[in-house]
PDB file of C-alpha atoms and ligand atoms in Angstrom:
ATOM      1  CA  MET A 278      97.591 178.976  46.903  1.00 95.00           C
ATOM      2  CA  ASN A 279     100.456 177.379  44.928  1.00 97.00           C
ATOM      3  CA  ILE A 280     100.277 173.870  43.778  1.00 98.00           C
ATOM      4  CA  ILE A 281     102.291 172.171  41.040  1.00 98.00           C
ATOM      5  CA  LEU A 282     101.471 169.049  38.818  1.00 98.00           C
ATOM      6  CA  LEU A 283     103.982 166.665  38.833  1.00 98.00           C
ATOM      7  CA  GLY A 284     104.381 164.033  35.833  1.00 97.00           C
ATOM      8  CA  PRO A 285     105.747 161.963  33.303  1.00 97.00           C
ATOM      9  CA  PRO A 286     105.171 163.994  29.618  1.00 95.00           C
ATOM     10  CA  GLY A 287     101.328 162.898  28.470  1.00 93.00           C
ATOM     11  CA  ALA A 288     100.591 162.473  32.209  1.00 95.00           C
ATOM     12  CA  GLY A 289      97.573 165.001  31.574  1.00 93.00           C
ATOM     13  CA  LYS A 290      98.832 167.684  33.642  1.00 95.00           C
ATOM     14  CA  GLY A 291      98.048 171.332  31.247  1.00 92.00           C
ATOM     15  CA  THR A 292      94.427 169.230  31.208  1.00 91.00           C
ATOM     16  CA  GLN A 293      93.635 169.621  34.168  1.00 95.00           C
ATOM     17  CA  ALA A 294      95.442 172.727  34.498  1.00 95.00           C
ATOM     18  CA  ARG A 295      93.501 174.399  32.136  1.00 92.00           C
ATOM     19  CA  ARG A 296      90.081 173.053  34.359  1.00 93.00           C
ATOM     20  CA  LEU A 297      91.415 173.956  37.410  1.00 95.00           C
ATOM     21  CA  VAL A 298      92.363 177.903  36.116  1.00 94.00           C
ATOM     22  CA  ASP A 299      88.445 177.893  34.384  1.00 91.00           C
ATOM     23  CA  GLU A 300      87.517 176.569  37.869  1.00 92.00           C
ATOM     24  CA  ARG A 301      89.240 178.204  40.505  1.00 92.00           C
ATOM     25  CA  ASN A 302      89.912 181.124  38.512  1.00 89.00           C
ATOM     26  CA  MET A 303      94.279 180.602  39.736  1.00 95.00           C
ATOM     27  CA  VAL A 304      97.033 181.426  36.407  1.00 97.00           C
ATOM     28  CA  GLN A 305      98.577 178.368  34.950  1.00 97.00           C
ATOM     29  CA  LEU A 306     102.157 178.579  34.449  1.00 98.00           C
ATOM     30  CA  SER A 307     103.952 176.778  31.995  1.00 97.00           C
ATOM     31  CA  THR A 308     106.712 176.935  31.181  1.00 97.00           C
ATOM     32  CA  GLY A 309     106.268 175.069  28.221  1.00 95.00           C
ATOM     33  CA  ASP A 310     103.933 177.022  26.642  1.00 94.00           C
ATOM     34  CA  MET A 311     106.177 180.125  27.285  1.00 96.00           C
ATOM     35  CA  LEU A 312     108.945 178.383  25.757  1.00 96.00           C
ATOM     36  CA  ARG A 313     106.645 177.592  22.835  1.00 94.00           C
ATOM     37  CA  ALA A 314     105.115 181.104  22.848  1.00 93.00           C
ATOM     38  CA  ALA A 315     108.968 182.555  22.610  1.00 95.00           C
ATOM     39  CA  LYS A 316     109.831 179.676  19.919  1.00 93.00           C
ATOM     40  CA  ASP A 317     106.697 181.272  17.693  1.00 91.00           C
ATOM     41  CA  SER A 318     107.511 184.856  18.116  1.00 93.00           C
ATOM     42  CA  GLY A 319     110.640 184.507  16.488  1.00 93.00           C
ATOM     43  CA  THR A 320     112.664 185.732  19.695  1.00 93.00           C
ATOM     44  CA  GLU A 321     116.548 184.977  19.767  1.00 92.00           C
ATOM     45  CA  MET A 322     116.115 183.385  23.371  1.00 92.00           C
ATOM     46  CA  GLY A 323     112.865 180.835  21.360  1.00 94.00           C
ATOM     47  CA  LYS A 324     115.644 180.535  18.468  1.00 94.00           C
ATOM     48  CA  LEU A 325     117.808 179.186  21.352  1.00 91.00           C
ATOM     49  CA  VAL A 326     115.996 176.513  22.204  1.00 95.00           C
ATOM     50  CA  ALA A 327     113.606 174.972  19.995  1.00 95.00           C
ATOM     51  CA  GLU A 328     116.425 172.682  18.895  1.00 94.00           C
ATOM     52  CA  VAL A 329     116.747 171.464  22.359  1.00 96.00           C
ATOM     53  CA  MET A 330     112.157 171.084  22.687  1.00 96.00           C
ATOM     54  CA  ALA A 331     112.752 169.178  19.201  1.00 95.00           C
ATOM     55  CA  LYS A 332     114.310 166.596  20.151  1.00 96.00           C
ATOM     56  CA  GLY A 333     112.587 166.147  24.100  1.00 97.00           C
ATOM     57  CA  LEU A 334     116.291 167.228  25.783  1.00 97.00           C
ATOM     58  CA  LEU A 335     115.736 169.405  28.902  1.00 98.00           C
ATOM     59  CA  VAL A 336     116.194 173.802  28.345  1.00 98.00           C
ATOM     60  CA  THR A 337     118.496 174.742  30.752  1.00 98.00           C
ATOM     61  CA  ASP A 338     117.666 175.509  34.538  1.00 98.00           C
ATOM     62  CA  GLU A 339     118.599 179.454  34.239  1.00 97.00           C
ATOM     63  CA  ILE A 340     116.236 180.256  30.939  1.00 97.00           C
ATOM     64  CA  VAL A 341     113.454 178.502  32.863  1.00 98.00           C
ATOM     65  CA  ILE A 342     114.013 180.018  35.985  1.00 98.00           C
ATOM     66  CA  GLY A 343     114.148 183.369  34.671  1.00 97.00           C
ATOM     67  CA  LEU A 344     110.698 182.948  32.653  1.00 97.00           C
ATOM     68  CA  ILE A 345     108.788 182.412  35.869  1.00 98.00           C
ATOM     69  CA  GLU A 346     110.368 184.791  38.227  1.00 98.00           C
ATOM     70  CA  GLU A 347     109.615 187.244  35.510  1.00 97.00           C
ATOM     71  CA  GLN A 348     105.894 185.842  35.168  1.00 97.00           C
ATOM     72  CA  LEU A 349     105.838 185.483  39.637  1.00 96.00           C
ATOM     73  CA  GLU A 350     107.069 189.339  39.419  1.00 94.00           C
ATOM     74  CA  THR A 351     104.318 190.700  37.110  1.00 95.00           C
ATOM     75  CA  VAL A 352     101.381 188.459  37.746  1.00 94.00           C
ATOM     76  CA  GLU A 353      98.514 189.006  40.623  1.00 90.00           C
ATOM     77  CA  ALA A 354      96.968 185.588  41.171  1.00 91.00           C
ATOM     78  CA  THR A 355      94.912 184.142  43.928  1.00 89.00           C
ATOM     79  CA  GLY A 356      96.923 181.309  43.023  1.00 94.00           C
ATOM     80  CA  PHE A 357      99.231 179.789  40.667  1.00 98.00           C
ATOM     81  CA  ILE A 358     100.101 176.827  38.462  1.00 98.00           C
ATOM     82  CA  PHE A 359     103.219 175.317  37.801  1.00 98.00           C
ATOM     83  CA  ASP A 360     103.364 173.250  35.367  1.00 97.00           C
ATOM     84  CA  GLY A 361     106.175 171.215  34.118  1.00 97.00           C
ATOM     85  CA  PHE A 362     107.777 173.744  36.667  1.00 98.00           C
ATOM     86  CA  PRO A 363     110.069 172.907  38.578  1.00 98.00           C
ATOM     87  CA  ARG A 364     111.560 169.926  36.854  1.00 98.00           C
ATOM     88  CA  THR A 365     114.841 169.720  38.653  1.00 98.00           C
ATOM     89  CA  LEU A 366     116.471 170.428  41.978  1.00 98.00           C
ATOM     90  CA  ALA A 367     117.501 173.135  41.031  1.00 98.00           C
ATOM     91  CA  GLN A 368     114.422 174.602  39.594  1.00 98.00           C
ATOM     92  CA  ALA A 369     112.685 172.980  42.836  1.00 98.00           C
ATOM     93  CA  ASP A 370     115.169 175.295  44.940  1.00 98.00           C
ATOM     94  CA  ALA A 371     114.617 178.360  43.147  1.00 98.00           C
ATOM     95  CA  LEU A 372     111.024 178.067  43.333  1.00 98.00           C
ATOM     96  CA  ASN A 373     111.188 177.799  46.638  1.00 97.00           C
ATOM     97  CA  ALA A 374     112.834 180.999  47.002  1.00 98.00           C
ATOM     98  CA  LEU A 375     110.961 183.162  44.809  1.00 97.00           C
ATOM     99  CA  LEU A 376     107.808 182.326  46.967  1.00 97.00           C
ATOM    100  CA  GLY A 377     109.877 183.202  49.563  1.00 96.00           C
ATOM    101  CA  ARG A 378     110.400 186.245  48.001  1.00 94.00           C
ATOM    102  CA  LYS A 379     106.858 187.643  48.182  1.00 93.00           C
ATOM    103  CA  GLY A 380     106.248 185.588  51.241  1.00 94.00           C
ATOM    104  CA  GLN A 381     104.320 183.016  50.204  1.00 94.00           C
ATOM    105  CA  SER A 382     104.480 178.769  49.945  1.00 95.00           C
ATOM    106  CA  LEU A 383     103.953 175.871  48.224  1.00 97.00           C
ATOM    107  CA  ASP A 384     100.738 174.571  49.114  1.00 96.00           C
ATOM    108  CA  ALA A 385     100.366 170.808  47.454  1.00 97.00           C
ATOM    109  CA  VAL A 386     102.539 169.072  45.531  1.00 98.00           C
ATOM    110  CA  ILE A 387     100.586 166.947  43.019  1.00 98.00           C
ATOM    111  CA  GLU A 388     101.532 164.314  41.148  1.00 98.00           C
ATOM    112  CA  MET A 389      99.407 162.332  38.060  1.00 98.00           C
ATOM    113  CA  LYS A 390     100.692 158.695  37.965  1.00 97.00           C
ATOM    114  CA  VAL A 391     100.257 157.346  34.980  1.00 96.00           C
ATOM    115  CA  ASN A 392     101.371 153.766  33.051  1.00 95.00           C
ATOM    116  CA  ASP A 393     104.624 154.586  30.872  1.00 94.00           C
ATOM    117  CA  ASP A 394     102.570 152.277  28.672  1.00 92.00           C
ATOM    118  CA  ALA A 395      99.745 154.908  28.222  1.00 93.00           C
ATOM    119  CA  LEU A 396     101.468 157.654  27.747  1.00 94.00           C
ATOM    120  CA  VAL A 397     103.300 157.372  24.197  1.00 94.00           C
ATOM    121  CA  SER A 398     100.490 156.907  22.359  1.00 92.00           C
ATOM    122  CA  ARG A 399      98.776 159.758  24.070  1.00 92.00           C
ATOM    123  CA  VAL A 400     101.493 161.376  23.573  1.00 94.00           C
ATOM    124  CA  THR A 401     101.931 160.352  19.625  1.00 93.00           C
ATOM    125  CA  GLY A 402      98.462 160.960  18.840  1.00 94.00           C
ATOM    126  CA  ARG A 403      97.996 164.156  20.325  1.00 94.00           C
ATOM    127  CA  SER A 404      97.224 167.634  19.006  1.00 95.00           C
ATOM    128  CA  THR A 405      95.620 170.858  20.146  1.00 94.00           C
ATOM    129  CA  CYS A 406      93.119 173.667  18.877  1.00 95.00           C
ATOM    130  CA  GLY A 407      95.349 176.759  17.774  1.00 93.00           C
ATOM    131  CA  ALA A 408      93.212 179.495  19.158  1.00 94.00           C
ATOM    132  CA  CYS A 409      92.138 178.120  22.320  1.00 92.00           C
ATOM    133  CA  GLY A 410      94.232 175.207  23.320  1.00 89.00           C
ATOM    134  CA  GLU A 411      91.006 172.465  23.769  1.00 90.00           C
ATOM    135  CA  VAL A 412      93.100 169.225  23.697  1.00 90.00           C
ATOM    136  CA  TYR A 413      92.461 166.171  20.941  1.00 93.00           C
ATOM    137  CA  HIS A 414      93.762 163.111  20.303  1.00 94.00           C
ATOM    138  CA  ASP A 415      93.306 160.715  17.144  1.00 94.00           C
ATOM    139  CA  GLU A 416      91.558 157.949  18.908  1.00 92.00           C
ATOM    140  CA  THR A 417      90.079 158.965  22.467  1.00 90.00           C
ATOM    141  CA  LYS A 418      88.941 162.258  21.171  1.00 93.00           C
ATOM    142  CA  PRO A 419      89.344 163.623  17.460  1.00 96.00           C
ATOM    143  CA  GLN A 420      89.369 166.581  15.815  1.00 96.00           C
ATOM    144  CA  PRO A 421      85.689 167.493  14.486  1.00 96.00           C
ATOM    145  CA  ALA A 422      84.626 166.284  11.528  1.00 95.00           C
ATOM    146  CA  ASP A 423      83.566 169.960  10.634  1.00 96.00           C
ATOM    147  CA  GLY A 424      86.548 170.630  10.853  1.00 96.00           C
ATOM    148  CA  LYS A 425      86.021 172.935  13.535  1.00 97.00           C
ATOM    149  CA  CYS A 426      87.333 172.999  17.375  1.00 97.00           C
ATOM    150  CA  SER A 427      84.285 172.141  19.673  1.00 96.00           C
ATOM    151  CA  ASN A 428      85.262 174.436  22.003  1.00 94.00           C
ATOM    152  CA  CYS A 429      85.866 177.487  20.136  1.00 96.00           C
ATOM    153  CA  GLY A 430      84.757 177.432  16.968  1.00 97.00           C
ATOM    154  CA  ALA A 431      88.296 177.790  14.983  1.00 97.00           C
ATOM    155  CA  SER A 432      89.705 176.069  11.853  1.00 97.00           C
ATOM    156  CA  GLU A 433      93.629 175.632  12.685  1.00 96.00           C
ATOM    157  CA  PHE A 434      95.024 172.715  14.372  1.00 96.00           C
ATOM    158  CA  LYS A 435      98.627 172.056  15.949  1.00 95.00           C
ATOM    159  CA  ARG A 436     100.347 169.341  16.371  1.00 94.00           C
ATOM    160  CA  ARG A 437     104.580 170.200  18.707  1.00 92.00           C
ATOM    161  CA  ALA A 438     107.579 169.085  16.922  1.00 91.00           C
ATOM    162  CA  ASP A 439     107.860 167.201  20.429  1.00 94.00           C
ATOM    163  CA  ASP A 440     104.883 164.573  19.800  1.00 94.00           C
ATOM    164  CA  ASN A 441     107.236 161.901  18.104  1.00 94.00           C
ATOM    165  CA  GLU A 442     108.212 158.392  19.170  1.00 94.00           C
ATOM    166  CA  ASP A 443     111.870 159.733  18.953  1.00 96.00           C
ATOM    167  CA  ALA A 444     111.293 162.501  21.262  1.00 95.00           C
ATOM    168  CA  PHE A 445     109.302 161.433  23.702  1.00 96.00           C
ATOM    169  CA  ARG A 446     111.578 158.328  24.016  1.00 96.00           C
ATOM    170  CA  THR A 447     113.822 161.661  25.333  1.00 97.00           C
ATOM    171  CA  ARG A 448     111.619 163.128  27.517  1.00 97.00           C
ATOM    172  CA  LEU A 449     110.634 160.644  29.230  1.00 97.00           C
ATOM    173  CA  LEU A 450     114.192 159.666  30.182  1.00 98.00           C
ATOM    174  CA  ALA A 451     114.462 163.584  31.177  1.00 98.00           C
ATOM    175  CA  TYR A 452     111.907 162.767  33.456  1.00 98.00           C
ATOM    176  CA  TYR A 453     113.354 158.836  35.504  1.00 98.00           C
ATOM    177  CA  ARG A 454     116.807 161.828  35.195  1.00 98.00           C
ATOM    178  CA  ASP A 455     116.064 164.533  36.396  1.00 98.00           C
ATOM    179  CA  THR A 456     112.622 165.131  37.546  1.00 98.00           C
ATOM    180  CA  SER A 457     111.148 161.653  39.243  1.00 98.00           C
ATOM    181  CA  PRO A 458     113.555 162.865  42.222  1.00 98.00           C
ATOM    182  CA  LEU A 459     111.438 166.145  42.977  1.00 98.00           C
ATOM    183  CA  ILE A 460     108.599 163.064  43.701  1.00 98.00           C
ATOM    184  CA  GLY A 461     111.334 162.464  47.547  1.00 98.00           C
ATOM    185  CA  TYR A 462     112.194 165.486  47.849  1.00 98.00           C
ATOM    186  CA  TYR A 463     108.364 167.240  48.095  1.00 98.00           C
ATOM    187  CA  TYR A 464     107.702 164.223  49.979  1.00 98.00           C
ATOM    188  CA  ALA A 465     110.151 164.543  52.715  1.00 98.00           C
ATOM    189  CA  LYS A 466     108.685 167.455  52.433  1.00 96.00           C
ATOM    190  CA  GLY A 467     105.722 166.741  53.863  1.00 96.00           C
ATOM    191  CA  GLN A 468     103.797 168.558  49.886  1.00 96.00           C
ATOM    192  CA  HIS A 469     103.405 165.816  48.755  1.00 97.00           C
ATOM    193  CA  SER A 470     100.065 163.699  46.739  1.00 97.00           C
ATOM    194  CA  ALA A 471      99.753 161.084  44.695  1.00 98.00           C
ATOM    195  CA  ILE A 472      96.266 160.684  42.554  1.00 97.00           C
ATOM    196  CA  ASP A 473      95.931 158.083  40.216  1.00 96.00           C
ATOM    197  CA  GLY A 474      96.133 159.903  36.292  1.00 95.00           C
ATOM    198  CA  MET A 475      95.150 157.060  34.415  1.00 94.00           C
ATOM    199  CA  ALA A 476      91.514 157.506  35.130  1.00 94.00           C
ATOM    200  CA  ALA A 477      88.678 159.096  33.567  1.00 92.00           C
ATOM    201  CA  MET A 478      89.409 163.135  32.978  1.00 91.00           C
ATOM    202  CA  ASP A 479      86.444 164.095  35.563  1.00 95.00           C
ATOM    203  CA  ALA A 480      87.576 161.622  37.795  1.00 97.00           C
ATOM    204  CA  VAL A 481      90.903 163.379  37.623  1.00 97.00           C
ATOM    205  CA  ALA A 482      89.414 166.597  38.368  1.00 97.00           C
ATOM    206  CA  GLY A 483      87.991 165.678  41.669  1.00 97.00           C
ATOM    207  CA  GLU A 484      90.963 163.684  43.009  1.00 97.00           C
ATOM    208  CA  ILE A 485      92.809 166.975  42.984  1.00 97.00           C
ATOM    209  CA  LYS A 486      89.866 169.007  44.526  1.00 96.00           C
ATOM    210  CA  GLU A 487      90.711 166.325  47.468  1.00 96.00           C
ATOM    211  CA  VAL A 488      93.738 167.098  47.459  1.00 97.00           C
ATOM    212  CA  LEU A 489      93.322 170.608  47.280  1.00 96.00           C
ATOM    213  CA  ASP A 490      90.511 170.981  49.490  1.00 94.00           C
ATOM    214  CA  LYS A 491      92.674 169.298  51.919  1.00 92.00           C
ATOM    215  CA  ALA A 492      95.281 171.501  51.340  1.00 88.00           C
TER     216      ALA A 492
HETATM  217  P1  ADP B 112     105.313 167.656  28.540  1.00 72.75           P
HETATM  218  O1  ADP B 112     104.943 167.466  29.776  1.00 72.75           O
HETATM  219  O2  ADP B 112     104.800 167.029  27.346  1.00 72.75           O
HETATM  220  O3  ADP B 112     106.527 166.812  28.193  1.00 72.75           O
HETATM  221  P2  ADP B 112     106.202 170.521  28.805  1.00 72.75           P
HETATM  222  O4  ADP B 112     105.235 171.646  27.300  1.00 72.75           O
HETATM  223  O5  ADP B 112     106.033 171.190  30.143  1.00 72.75           O
HETATM  224  O6  ADP B 112     105.667 168.700  28.123  1.00 72.75           O
HETATM  225  O7  ADP B 112     107.922 171.436  27.722  1.00 72.75           O
HETATM  226  C1  ADP B 112     108.082 170.891  26.366  1.00 72.75           C
HETATM  227  C2  ADP B 112     109.602 170.936  26.585  1.00 72.75           C
HETATM  228  O8  ADP B 112     109.488 172.230  26.830  1.00 72.75           O
HETATM  229  C3  ADP B 112     110.000 170.106  26.941  1.00 72.75           C
HETATM  230  O9  ADP B 112     109.989 168.581  26.758  1.00 72.75           O
HETATM  231  C4  ADP B 112     111.742 171.077  27.764  1.00 72.75           C
HETATM  232  O10 ADP B 112     112.419 170.636  26.212  1.00 72.75           O
HETATM  233  C5  ADP B 112     110.930 172.266  27.365  1.00 72.75           C
HETATM  234  N1  ADP B 112     110.486 172.810  29.394  1.00 72.75           N
HETATM  235  C6  ADP B 112     109.253 173.104  29.410  1.00 72.75           C
HETATM  236  N2  ADP B 112     109.248 172.868  30.711  1.00 72.75           N
HETATM  237  C7  ADP B 112     111.299 172.847  31.212  1.00 72.75           C
HETATM  238  C8  ADP B 112     111.459 173.001  32.264  1.00 72.75           C
HETATM  239  N3  ADP B 112     110.917 173.504  33.970  1.00 72.75           N
HETATM  240  N4  ADP B 112     112.831 172.485  32.461  1.00 72.75           N
HETATM  241  C9  ADP B 112     113.017 172.515  31.622  1.00 72.75           C
HETATM  242  N5  ADP B 112     113.317 172.421  30.381  1.00 72.75           N
HETATM  243  C10 ADP B 112     111.701 172.978  29.583  1.00 72.75           C
HETATM  244 ZN1   ZN B 113      89.266 175.801  20.020  1.00 72.75          ZN
END
């Protein structure tokens, strides 16, 4: 089963993708994570995209399609969760072609709907564990007082360079301008479902499960 989690920055795509990996043995393909890994490891491509990402702009289709192609060619999985990809119509067409080449298709596109007003505080208060990726939030889920990740015990936390208000505004604009047309695109193909991303984390997971059980 192959699915896309679609939604604006801060919608909770990564959080839900992590749950699906744990619960359903699926593989998460997050282009954002791949690009950050490329940046951290100091590759040429990483250096090239770092500035673009920090501003909140989209990286070129060519680069992200290449990253996804590489994963689809090398990773065997019972299912893929596309998180943060596709973000443009060109990426959506490329994904169809890549899956088609493997004799596979998309089973569901789940749009996570969140009020725009809630997004900025979700994103600017966010940090993650440097070791396991557990997500924290300054107001709703602060880092443990003993400085140790509640999931894995590591003591190093990270904040993303683009989790500030300026970059967030640019990311939201990119979402509405380039990514939101995908909602209509997948609706017309009969693949789109929308869920309430404002609900509590477990409730959101429940709604996703319902969609997947029907897919
Ligand atoms: P979020 O969904 O929280 O905005 P991501 O981690 O998915 O963040 O992506 C962070 C940044 O990485 C984006 O703002 C963009 O610069 C780049 N990026 C990630 N995926 C794509 C993609 N599919 N196409 C273009 N740029 C991307
Ligand atoms: Zn951790």
